[in-house]
Coordinates of N, CA and C in Angstrom, one line a residue:
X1 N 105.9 107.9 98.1 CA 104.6 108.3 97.8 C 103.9 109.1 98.9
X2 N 103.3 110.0 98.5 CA 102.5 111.1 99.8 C 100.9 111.0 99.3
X3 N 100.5 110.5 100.4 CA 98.7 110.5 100.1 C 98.2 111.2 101.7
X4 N 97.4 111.7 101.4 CA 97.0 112.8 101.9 C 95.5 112.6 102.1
X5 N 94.4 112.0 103.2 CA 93.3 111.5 103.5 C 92.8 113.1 104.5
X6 N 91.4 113.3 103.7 CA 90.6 114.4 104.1 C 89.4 113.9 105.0
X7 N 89.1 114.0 106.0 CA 87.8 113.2 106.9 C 87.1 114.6 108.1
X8 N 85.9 114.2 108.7 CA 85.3 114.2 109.6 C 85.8 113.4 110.9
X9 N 86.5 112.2 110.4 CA 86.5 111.3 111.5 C 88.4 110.7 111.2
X10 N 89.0 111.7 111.7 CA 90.7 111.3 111.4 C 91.0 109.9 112.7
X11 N 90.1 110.2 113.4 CA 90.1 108.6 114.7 C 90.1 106.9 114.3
X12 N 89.6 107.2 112.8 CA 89.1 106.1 112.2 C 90.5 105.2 111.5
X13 N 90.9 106.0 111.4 CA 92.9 105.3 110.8 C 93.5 105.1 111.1
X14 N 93.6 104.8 112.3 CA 94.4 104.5 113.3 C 94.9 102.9 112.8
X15 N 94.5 101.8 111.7 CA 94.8 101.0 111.4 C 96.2 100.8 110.1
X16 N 95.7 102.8 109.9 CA 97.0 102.8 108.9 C 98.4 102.8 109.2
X17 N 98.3 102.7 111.0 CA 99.8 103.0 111.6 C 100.1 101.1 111.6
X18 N 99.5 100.6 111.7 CA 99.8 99.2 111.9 C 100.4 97.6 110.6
X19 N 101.0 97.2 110.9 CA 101.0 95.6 109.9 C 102.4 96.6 109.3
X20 N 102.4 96.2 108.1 CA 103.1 96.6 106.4 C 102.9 98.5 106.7
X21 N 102.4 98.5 106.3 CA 101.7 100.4 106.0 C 102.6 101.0 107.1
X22 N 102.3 100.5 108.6 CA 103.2 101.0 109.6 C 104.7 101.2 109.5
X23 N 104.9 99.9 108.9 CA 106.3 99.9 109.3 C 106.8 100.8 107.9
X24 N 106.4 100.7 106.7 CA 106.4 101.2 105.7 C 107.0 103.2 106.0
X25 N 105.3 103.4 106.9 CA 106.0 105.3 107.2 C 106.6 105.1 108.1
X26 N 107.2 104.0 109.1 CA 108.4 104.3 109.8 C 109.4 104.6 109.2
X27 N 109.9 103.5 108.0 CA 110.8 103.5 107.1 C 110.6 104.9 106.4
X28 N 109.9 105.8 106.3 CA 109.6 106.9 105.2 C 109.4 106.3 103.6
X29 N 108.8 105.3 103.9 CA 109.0 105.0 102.2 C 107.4 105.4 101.4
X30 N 106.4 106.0 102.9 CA 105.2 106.1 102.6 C 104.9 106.9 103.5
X31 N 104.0 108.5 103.2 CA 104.2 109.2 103.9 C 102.4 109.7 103.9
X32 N 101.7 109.6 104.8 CA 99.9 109.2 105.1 C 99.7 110.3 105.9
X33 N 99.2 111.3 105.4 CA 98.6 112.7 106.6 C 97.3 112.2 106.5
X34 N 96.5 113.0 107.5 CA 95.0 112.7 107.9 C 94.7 114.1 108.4
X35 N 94.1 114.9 107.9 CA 93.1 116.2 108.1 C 91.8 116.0 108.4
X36 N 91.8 117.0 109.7 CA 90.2 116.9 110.1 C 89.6 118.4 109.5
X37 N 88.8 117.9 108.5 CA 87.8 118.9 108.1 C 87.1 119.6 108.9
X38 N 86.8 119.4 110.0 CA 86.2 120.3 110.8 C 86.5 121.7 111.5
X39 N 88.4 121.4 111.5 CA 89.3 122.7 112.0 C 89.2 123.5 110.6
X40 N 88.5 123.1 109.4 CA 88.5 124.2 108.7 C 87.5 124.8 108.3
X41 N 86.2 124.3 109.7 CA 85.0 125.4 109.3 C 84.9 126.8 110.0
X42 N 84.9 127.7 109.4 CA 84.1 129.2 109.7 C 83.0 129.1 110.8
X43 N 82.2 128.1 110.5 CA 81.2 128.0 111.9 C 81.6 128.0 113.1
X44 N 81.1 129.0 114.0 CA 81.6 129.0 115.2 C 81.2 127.8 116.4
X45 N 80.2 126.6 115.8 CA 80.5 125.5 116.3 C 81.1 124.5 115.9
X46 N 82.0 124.7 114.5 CA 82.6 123.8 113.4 C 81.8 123.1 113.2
X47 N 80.8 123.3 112.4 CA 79.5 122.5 111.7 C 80.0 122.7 110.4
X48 N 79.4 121.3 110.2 CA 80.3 120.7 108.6 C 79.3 120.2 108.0
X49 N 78.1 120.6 108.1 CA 77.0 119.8 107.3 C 75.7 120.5 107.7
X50 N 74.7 120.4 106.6 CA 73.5 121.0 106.6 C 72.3 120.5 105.6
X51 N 71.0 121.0 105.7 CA 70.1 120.1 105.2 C 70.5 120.2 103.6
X52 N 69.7 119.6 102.6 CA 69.9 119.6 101.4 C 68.8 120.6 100.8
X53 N 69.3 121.4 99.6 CA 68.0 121.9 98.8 C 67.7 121.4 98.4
X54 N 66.1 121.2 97.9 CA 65.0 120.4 97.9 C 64.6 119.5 98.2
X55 N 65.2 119.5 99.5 CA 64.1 118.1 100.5 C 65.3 117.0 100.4
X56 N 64.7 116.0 101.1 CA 65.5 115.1 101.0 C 65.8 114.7 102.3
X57 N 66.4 113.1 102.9 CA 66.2 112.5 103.7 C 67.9 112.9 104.6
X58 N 68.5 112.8 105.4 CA 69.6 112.9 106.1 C 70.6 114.7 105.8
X59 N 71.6 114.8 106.5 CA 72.8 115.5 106.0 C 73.5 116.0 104.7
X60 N 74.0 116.6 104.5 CA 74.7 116.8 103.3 C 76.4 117.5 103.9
X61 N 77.3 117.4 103.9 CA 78.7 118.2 103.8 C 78.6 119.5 102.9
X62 N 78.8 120.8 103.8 CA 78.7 121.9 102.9 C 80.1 122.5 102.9
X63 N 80.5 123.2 101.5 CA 81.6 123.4 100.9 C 82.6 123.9 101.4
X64 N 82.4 124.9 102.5 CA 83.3 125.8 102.5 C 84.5 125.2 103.3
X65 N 84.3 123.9 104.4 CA 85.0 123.5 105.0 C 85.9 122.6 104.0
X66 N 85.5 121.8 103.1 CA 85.8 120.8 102.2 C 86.7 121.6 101.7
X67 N 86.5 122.9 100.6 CA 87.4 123.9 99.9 C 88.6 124.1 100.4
X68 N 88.7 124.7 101.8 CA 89.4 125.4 102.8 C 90.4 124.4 102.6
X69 N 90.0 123.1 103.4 CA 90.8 122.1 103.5 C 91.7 121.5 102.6
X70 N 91.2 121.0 101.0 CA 91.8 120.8 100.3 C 92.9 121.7 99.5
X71 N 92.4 123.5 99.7 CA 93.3 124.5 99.3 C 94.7 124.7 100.4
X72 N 94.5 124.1 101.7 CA 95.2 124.2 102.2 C 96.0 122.9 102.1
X73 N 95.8 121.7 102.4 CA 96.6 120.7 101.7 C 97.4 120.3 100.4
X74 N 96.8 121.0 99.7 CA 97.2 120.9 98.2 C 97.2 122.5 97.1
X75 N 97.2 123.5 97.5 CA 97.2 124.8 97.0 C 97.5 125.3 95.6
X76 N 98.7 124.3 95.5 CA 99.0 124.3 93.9 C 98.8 123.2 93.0
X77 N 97.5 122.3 93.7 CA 96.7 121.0 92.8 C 97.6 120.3 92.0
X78 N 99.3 120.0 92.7 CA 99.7 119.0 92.4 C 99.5 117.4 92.6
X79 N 98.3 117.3 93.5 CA 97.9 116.0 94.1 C 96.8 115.4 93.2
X80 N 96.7 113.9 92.6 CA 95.6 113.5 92.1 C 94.2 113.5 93.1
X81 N 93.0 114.2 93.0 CA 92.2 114.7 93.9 C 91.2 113.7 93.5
X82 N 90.9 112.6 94.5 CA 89.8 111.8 94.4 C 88.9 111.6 95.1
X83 N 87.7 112.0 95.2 CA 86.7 111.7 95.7 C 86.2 110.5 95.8
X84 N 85.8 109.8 97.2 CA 85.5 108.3 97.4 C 83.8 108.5 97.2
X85 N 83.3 107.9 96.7 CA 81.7 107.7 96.2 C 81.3 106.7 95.2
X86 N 80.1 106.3 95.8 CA 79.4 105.0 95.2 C 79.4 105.2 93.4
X87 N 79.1 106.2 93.0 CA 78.9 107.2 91.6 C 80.4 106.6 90.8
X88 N 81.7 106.6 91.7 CA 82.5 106.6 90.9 C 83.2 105.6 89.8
X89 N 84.2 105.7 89.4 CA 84.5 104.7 88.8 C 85.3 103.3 89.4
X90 N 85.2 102.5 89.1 CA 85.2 100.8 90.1 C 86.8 100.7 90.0
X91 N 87.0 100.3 91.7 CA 88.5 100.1 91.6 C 88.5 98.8 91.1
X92 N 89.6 98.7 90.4 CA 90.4 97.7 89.7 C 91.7 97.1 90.1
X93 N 92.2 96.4 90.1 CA 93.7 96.4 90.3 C 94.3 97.3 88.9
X94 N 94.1 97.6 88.0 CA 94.4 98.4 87.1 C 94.3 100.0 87.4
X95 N 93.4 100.2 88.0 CA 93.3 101.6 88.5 C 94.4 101.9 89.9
X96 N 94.3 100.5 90.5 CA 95.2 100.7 91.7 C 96.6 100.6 90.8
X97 N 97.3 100.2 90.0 CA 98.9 100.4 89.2 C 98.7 101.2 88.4
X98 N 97.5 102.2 88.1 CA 97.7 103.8 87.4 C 98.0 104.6 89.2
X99 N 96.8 104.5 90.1 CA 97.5 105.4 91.4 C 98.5 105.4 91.8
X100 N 99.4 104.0 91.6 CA 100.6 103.7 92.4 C 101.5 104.3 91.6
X101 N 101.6 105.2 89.9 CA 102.0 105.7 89.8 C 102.3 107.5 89.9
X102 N 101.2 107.8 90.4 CA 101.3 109.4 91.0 C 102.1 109.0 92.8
X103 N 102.7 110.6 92.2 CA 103.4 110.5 93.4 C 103.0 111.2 95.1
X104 N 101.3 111.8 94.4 CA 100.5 112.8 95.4 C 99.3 112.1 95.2
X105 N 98.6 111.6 96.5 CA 96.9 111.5 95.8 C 96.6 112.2 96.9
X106 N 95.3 113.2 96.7 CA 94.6 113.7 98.2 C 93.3 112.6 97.5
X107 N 92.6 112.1 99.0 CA 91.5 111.0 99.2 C 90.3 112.1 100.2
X108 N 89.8 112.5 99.5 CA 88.2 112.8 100.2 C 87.0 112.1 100.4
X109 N 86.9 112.0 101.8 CA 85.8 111.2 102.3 C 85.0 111.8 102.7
X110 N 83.8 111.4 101.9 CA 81.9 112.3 102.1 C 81.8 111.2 103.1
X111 N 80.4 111.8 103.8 CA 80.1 111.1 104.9 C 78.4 111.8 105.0
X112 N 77.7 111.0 105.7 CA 76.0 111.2 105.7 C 75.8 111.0 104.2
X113 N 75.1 112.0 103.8 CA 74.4 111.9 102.2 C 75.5 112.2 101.7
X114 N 76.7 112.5 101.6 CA 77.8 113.1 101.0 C 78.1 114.8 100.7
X115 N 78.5 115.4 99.6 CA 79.1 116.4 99.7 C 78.4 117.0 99.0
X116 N 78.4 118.5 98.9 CA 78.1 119.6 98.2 C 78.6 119.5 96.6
X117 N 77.8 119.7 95.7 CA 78.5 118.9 94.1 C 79.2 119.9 94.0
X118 N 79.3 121.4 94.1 CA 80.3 122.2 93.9 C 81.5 121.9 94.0
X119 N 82.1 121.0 95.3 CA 83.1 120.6 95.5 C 84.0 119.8 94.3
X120 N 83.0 118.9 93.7 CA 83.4 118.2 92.9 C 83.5 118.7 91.8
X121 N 82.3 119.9 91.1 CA 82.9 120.7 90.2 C 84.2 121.5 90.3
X122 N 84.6 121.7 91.6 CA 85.7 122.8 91.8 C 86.9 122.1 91.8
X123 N 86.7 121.2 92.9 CA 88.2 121.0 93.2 C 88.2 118.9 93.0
X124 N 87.7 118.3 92.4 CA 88.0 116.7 92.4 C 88.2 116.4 91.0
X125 N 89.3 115.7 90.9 CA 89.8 115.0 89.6 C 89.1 114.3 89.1
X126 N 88.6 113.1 89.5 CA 87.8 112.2 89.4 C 87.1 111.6 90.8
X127 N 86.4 110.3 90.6 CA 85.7 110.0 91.7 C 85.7 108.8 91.6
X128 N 85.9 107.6 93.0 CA 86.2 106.2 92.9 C 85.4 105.7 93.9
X129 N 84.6 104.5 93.4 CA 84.4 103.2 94.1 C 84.6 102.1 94.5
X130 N 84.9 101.3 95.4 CA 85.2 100.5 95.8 C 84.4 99.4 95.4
X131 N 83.3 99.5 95.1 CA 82.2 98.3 95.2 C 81.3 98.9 95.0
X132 N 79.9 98.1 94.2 CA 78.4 98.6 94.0 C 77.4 98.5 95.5
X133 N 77.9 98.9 96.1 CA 77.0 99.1 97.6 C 77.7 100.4 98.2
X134 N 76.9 100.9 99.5 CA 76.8 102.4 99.7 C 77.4 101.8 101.6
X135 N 78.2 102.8 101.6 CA 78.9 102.9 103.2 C 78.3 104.0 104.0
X136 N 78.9 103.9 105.3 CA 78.1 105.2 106.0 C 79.0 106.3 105.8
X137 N 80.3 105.9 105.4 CA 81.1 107.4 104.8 C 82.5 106.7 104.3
X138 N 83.2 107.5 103.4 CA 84.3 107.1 102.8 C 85.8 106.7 103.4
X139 N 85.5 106.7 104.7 CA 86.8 106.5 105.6 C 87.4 105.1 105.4
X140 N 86.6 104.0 105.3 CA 86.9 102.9 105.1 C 87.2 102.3 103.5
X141 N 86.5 103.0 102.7 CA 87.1 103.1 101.2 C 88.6 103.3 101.0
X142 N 88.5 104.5 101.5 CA 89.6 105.3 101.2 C 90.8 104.5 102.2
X143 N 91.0 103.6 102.9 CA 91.9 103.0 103.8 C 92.3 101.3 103.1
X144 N 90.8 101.4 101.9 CA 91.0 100.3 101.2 C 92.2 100.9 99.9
X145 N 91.5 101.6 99.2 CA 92.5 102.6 98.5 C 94.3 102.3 98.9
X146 N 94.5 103.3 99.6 CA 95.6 103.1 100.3 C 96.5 102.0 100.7
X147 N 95.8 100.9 101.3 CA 96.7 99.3 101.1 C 96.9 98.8 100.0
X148 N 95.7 99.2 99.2 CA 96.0 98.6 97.9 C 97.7 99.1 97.0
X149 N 97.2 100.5 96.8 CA 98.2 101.4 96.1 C 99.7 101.1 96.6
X150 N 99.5 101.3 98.1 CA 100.7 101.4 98.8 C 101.7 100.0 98.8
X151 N 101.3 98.8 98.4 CA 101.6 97.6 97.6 C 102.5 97.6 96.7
X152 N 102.7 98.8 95.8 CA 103.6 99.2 94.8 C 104.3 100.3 95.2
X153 N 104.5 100.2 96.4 CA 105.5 101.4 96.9 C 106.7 100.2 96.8
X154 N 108.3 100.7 96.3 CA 109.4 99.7 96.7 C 109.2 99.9 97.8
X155 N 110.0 98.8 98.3 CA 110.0 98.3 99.5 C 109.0 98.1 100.7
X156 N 108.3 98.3 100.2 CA 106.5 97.9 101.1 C 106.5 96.6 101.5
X157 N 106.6 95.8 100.4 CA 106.0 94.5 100.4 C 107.7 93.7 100.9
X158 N 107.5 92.6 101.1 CA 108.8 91.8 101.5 C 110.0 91.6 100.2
X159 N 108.9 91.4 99.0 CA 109.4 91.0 97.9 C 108.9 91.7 97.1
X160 N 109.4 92.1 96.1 CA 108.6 92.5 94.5 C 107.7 91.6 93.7
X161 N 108.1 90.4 93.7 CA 107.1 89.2 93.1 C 106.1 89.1 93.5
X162 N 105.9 89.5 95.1 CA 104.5 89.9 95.5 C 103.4 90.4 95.1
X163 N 103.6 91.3 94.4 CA 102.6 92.3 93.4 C 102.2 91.6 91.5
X164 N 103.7 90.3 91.2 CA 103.4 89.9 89.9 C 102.6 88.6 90.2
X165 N 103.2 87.7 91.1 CA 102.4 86.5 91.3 C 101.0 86.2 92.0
X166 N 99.8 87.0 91.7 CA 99.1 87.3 92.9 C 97.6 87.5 91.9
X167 N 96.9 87.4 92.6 CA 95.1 87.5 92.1 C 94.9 88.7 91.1
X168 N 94.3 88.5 89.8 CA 94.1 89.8 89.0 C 95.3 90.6 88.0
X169 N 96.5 90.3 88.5 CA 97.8 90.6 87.8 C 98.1 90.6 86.7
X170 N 97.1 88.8 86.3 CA 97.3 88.8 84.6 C 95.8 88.1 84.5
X171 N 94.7 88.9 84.8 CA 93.4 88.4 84.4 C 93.0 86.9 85.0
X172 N 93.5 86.9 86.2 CA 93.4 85.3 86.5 C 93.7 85.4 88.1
X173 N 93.1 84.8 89.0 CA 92.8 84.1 90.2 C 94.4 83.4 90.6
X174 N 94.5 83.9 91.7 CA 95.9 83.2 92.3 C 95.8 81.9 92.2
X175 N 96.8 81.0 92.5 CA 97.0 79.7 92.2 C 97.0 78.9 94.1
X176 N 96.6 78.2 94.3 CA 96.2 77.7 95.9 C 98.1 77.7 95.9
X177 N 97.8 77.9 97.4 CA 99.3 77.5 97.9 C 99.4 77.4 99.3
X178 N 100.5 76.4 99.7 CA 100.8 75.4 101.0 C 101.5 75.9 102.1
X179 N 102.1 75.3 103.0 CA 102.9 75.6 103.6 C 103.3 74.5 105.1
X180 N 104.1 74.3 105.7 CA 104.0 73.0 106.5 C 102.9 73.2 107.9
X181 N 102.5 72.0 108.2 CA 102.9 70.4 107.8 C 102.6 70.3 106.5
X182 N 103.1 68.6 105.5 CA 102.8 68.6 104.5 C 101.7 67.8 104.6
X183 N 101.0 67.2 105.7 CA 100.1 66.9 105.9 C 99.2 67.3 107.2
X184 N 98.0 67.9 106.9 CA 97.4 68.3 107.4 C 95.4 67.7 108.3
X185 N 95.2 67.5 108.8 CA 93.9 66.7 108.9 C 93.8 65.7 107.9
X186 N 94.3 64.9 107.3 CA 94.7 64.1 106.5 C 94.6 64.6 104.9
X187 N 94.9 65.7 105.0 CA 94.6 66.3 103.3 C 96.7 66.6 103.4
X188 N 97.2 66.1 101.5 CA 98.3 66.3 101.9 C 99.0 67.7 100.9
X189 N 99.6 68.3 100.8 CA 100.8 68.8 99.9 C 100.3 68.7 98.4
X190 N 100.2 68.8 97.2 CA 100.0 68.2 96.2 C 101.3 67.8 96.0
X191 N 101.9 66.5 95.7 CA 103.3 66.5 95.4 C 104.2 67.2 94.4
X192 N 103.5 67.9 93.1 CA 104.5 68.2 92.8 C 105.0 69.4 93.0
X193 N 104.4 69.9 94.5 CA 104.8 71.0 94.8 C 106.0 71.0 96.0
X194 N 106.4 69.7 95.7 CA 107.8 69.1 97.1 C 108.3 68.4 95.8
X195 N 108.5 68.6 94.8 CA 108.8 67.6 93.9 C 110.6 68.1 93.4
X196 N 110.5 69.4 93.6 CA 112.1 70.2 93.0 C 112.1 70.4 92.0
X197 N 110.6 69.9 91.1 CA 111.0 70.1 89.9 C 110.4 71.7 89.2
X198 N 111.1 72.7 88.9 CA 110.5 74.1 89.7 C 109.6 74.1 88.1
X199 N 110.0 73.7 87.0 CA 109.4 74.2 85.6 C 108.1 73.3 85.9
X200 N 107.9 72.0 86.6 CA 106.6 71.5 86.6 C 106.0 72.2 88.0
X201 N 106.4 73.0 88.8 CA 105.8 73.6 89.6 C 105.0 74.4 89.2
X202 N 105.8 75.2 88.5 CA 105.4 76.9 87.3 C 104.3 76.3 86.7
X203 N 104.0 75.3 85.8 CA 103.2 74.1 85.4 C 101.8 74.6 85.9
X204 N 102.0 73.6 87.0 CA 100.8 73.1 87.7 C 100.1 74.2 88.4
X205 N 100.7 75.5 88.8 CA 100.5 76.9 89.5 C 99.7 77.4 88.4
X206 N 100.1 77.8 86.6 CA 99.6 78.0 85.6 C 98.0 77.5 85.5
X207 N 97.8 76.1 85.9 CA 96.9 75.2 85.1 C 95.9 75.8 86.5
X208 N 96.2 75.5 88.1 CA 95.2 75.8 88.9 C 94.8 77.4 88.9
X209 N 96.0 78.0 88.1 CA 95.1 79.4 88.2 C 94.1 79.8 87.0
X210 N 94.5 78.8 86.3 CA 93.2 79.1 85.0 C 91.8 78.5 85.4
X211 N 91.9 77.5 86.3 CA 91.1 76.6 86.9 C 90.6 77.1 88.1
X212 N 91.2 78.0 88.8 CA 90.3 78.8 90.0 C 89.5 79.9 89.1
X213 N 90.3 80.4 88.2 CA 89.4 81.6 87.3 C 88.5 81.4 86.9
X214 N 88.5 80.4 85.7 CA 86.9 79.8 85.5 C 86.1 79.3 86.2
X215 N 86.6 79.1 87.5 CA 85.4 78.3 88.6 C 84.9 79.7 89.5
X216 N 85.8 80.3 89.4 CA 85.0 81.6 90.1 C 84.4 82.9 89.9
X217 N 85.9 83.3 88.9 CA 85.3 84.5 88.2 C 85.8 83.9 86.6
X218 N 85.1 84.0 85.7 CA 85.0 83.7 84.3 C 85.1 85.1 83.9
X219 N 84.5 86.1 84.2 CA 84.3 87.0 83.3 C 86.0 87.8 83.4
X220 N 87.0 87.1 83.7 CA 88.2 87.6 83.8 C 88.8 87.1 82.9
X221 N 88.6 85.8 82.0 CA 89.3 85.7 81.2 C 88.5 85.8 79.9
X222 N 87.6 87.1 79.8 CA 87.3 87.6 78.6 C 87.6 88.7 78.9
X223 N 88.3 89.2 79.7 CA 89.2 90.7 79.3 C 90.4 90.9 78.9
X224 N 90.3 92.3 77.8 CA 91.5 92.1 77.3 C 93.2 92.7 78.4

């Protein structure tokens, strides 16, 4: 997979080289450019932002740099083009296994008040949120994006079961789980999870994950 992050602030990713994701584009199995918008303004002091028409409180990102950039990264708009913004549509784990199946995403990150809407009329596929609250700019969205998706790259993760056995997968809350000692501050193991018996393991993993769901999020198991 090739994803392709558009910013003001390329300094800020430096977390993408690290953990899983790291070792991942060492391996080439995930391949993460980072463009600074600013080497694509016309302005002779690379100014990338300007007031808004009709008033209004902070900055705005004006087009030409944004354009430039994205026509130069992607020229023949083979890449899913997503704009990161509060406006957009809510990531899902559902949305993140529709991305994980394109094989291009370019990630644009507004920053101050955000971007010029032309942009979005011109050149963005759609537009995604991470959450109902507002950031100081999309760098950190879009890096959430990215781990998510990049999860379904083969060989990312240690395992493949990784991605089935896990929170939201099947409308339900992961199942608690252990690891040694089997006793801890005096809290111990639940036994029948040292028991061998693997079909009452499967069991009991079932019953606490319907049982974290309804205690925490309920409105999961009224989706279809």
């Amino acid at each position: 997979m090739k994803i392709d992050i558009l910013t003001l602030f390329p300094e800020m990713f430096t977390p993408l080289s690290a953990s899983l994701l790291g070792k991942a584009r060492e391996k080439q199995l995930l391949t993460i450019n980072v463009y600074d918008i600013r080497k694509f303004s016309q302005d002779k002091h690379s100014k990338c932002d300007d007031y808004t028409f009709g008033g209004g409180a902070g900055m705005l990102l004006t087009p030409q740099p944004i354009h430039d950039c994205i026509n130069f990264v992607d020229s023949e708009h083979k890449a899913k083009r997503i704009y990161m913004s509060p406006k957009g549509v809510t990531l899902t784990q559902q949305v993140v296994k529709s991305l994980a199946e394109e094989e291009h995403i370019l990630l644009l990150c507004g920053h101050y008040e955000g971007i010029d809407q032309r942009i979005i009329d011109l050149d963005i596929d759609y537009e995604l949120s991470i959450g109902d609250y507002v950031l100081t700019g999309g760098e950190l969205a879009s890096m959430v994006v990215v781990d998510a998706v990049s999860r379904y790259v083969d060989g990312v993760l240690g395992s493949s079961q990784s991605v089935v056995d896990e929170s939201f997968s099947n409308n339900s809350l992961e199942y608690p789980q252990y690891t040694r000692p089997q006793v801890f501050c005096g809290l111990s193991v639940p036994p029948v999870l040292i028991s061998g018996n693997h079909q009452e393991v499967d069991k009991w993993r079932e019953e606490q994950s319907q049982l974290m769901t309804k205690r925490f999020r309920p409105d999961l198991l009224n989706k279809d």
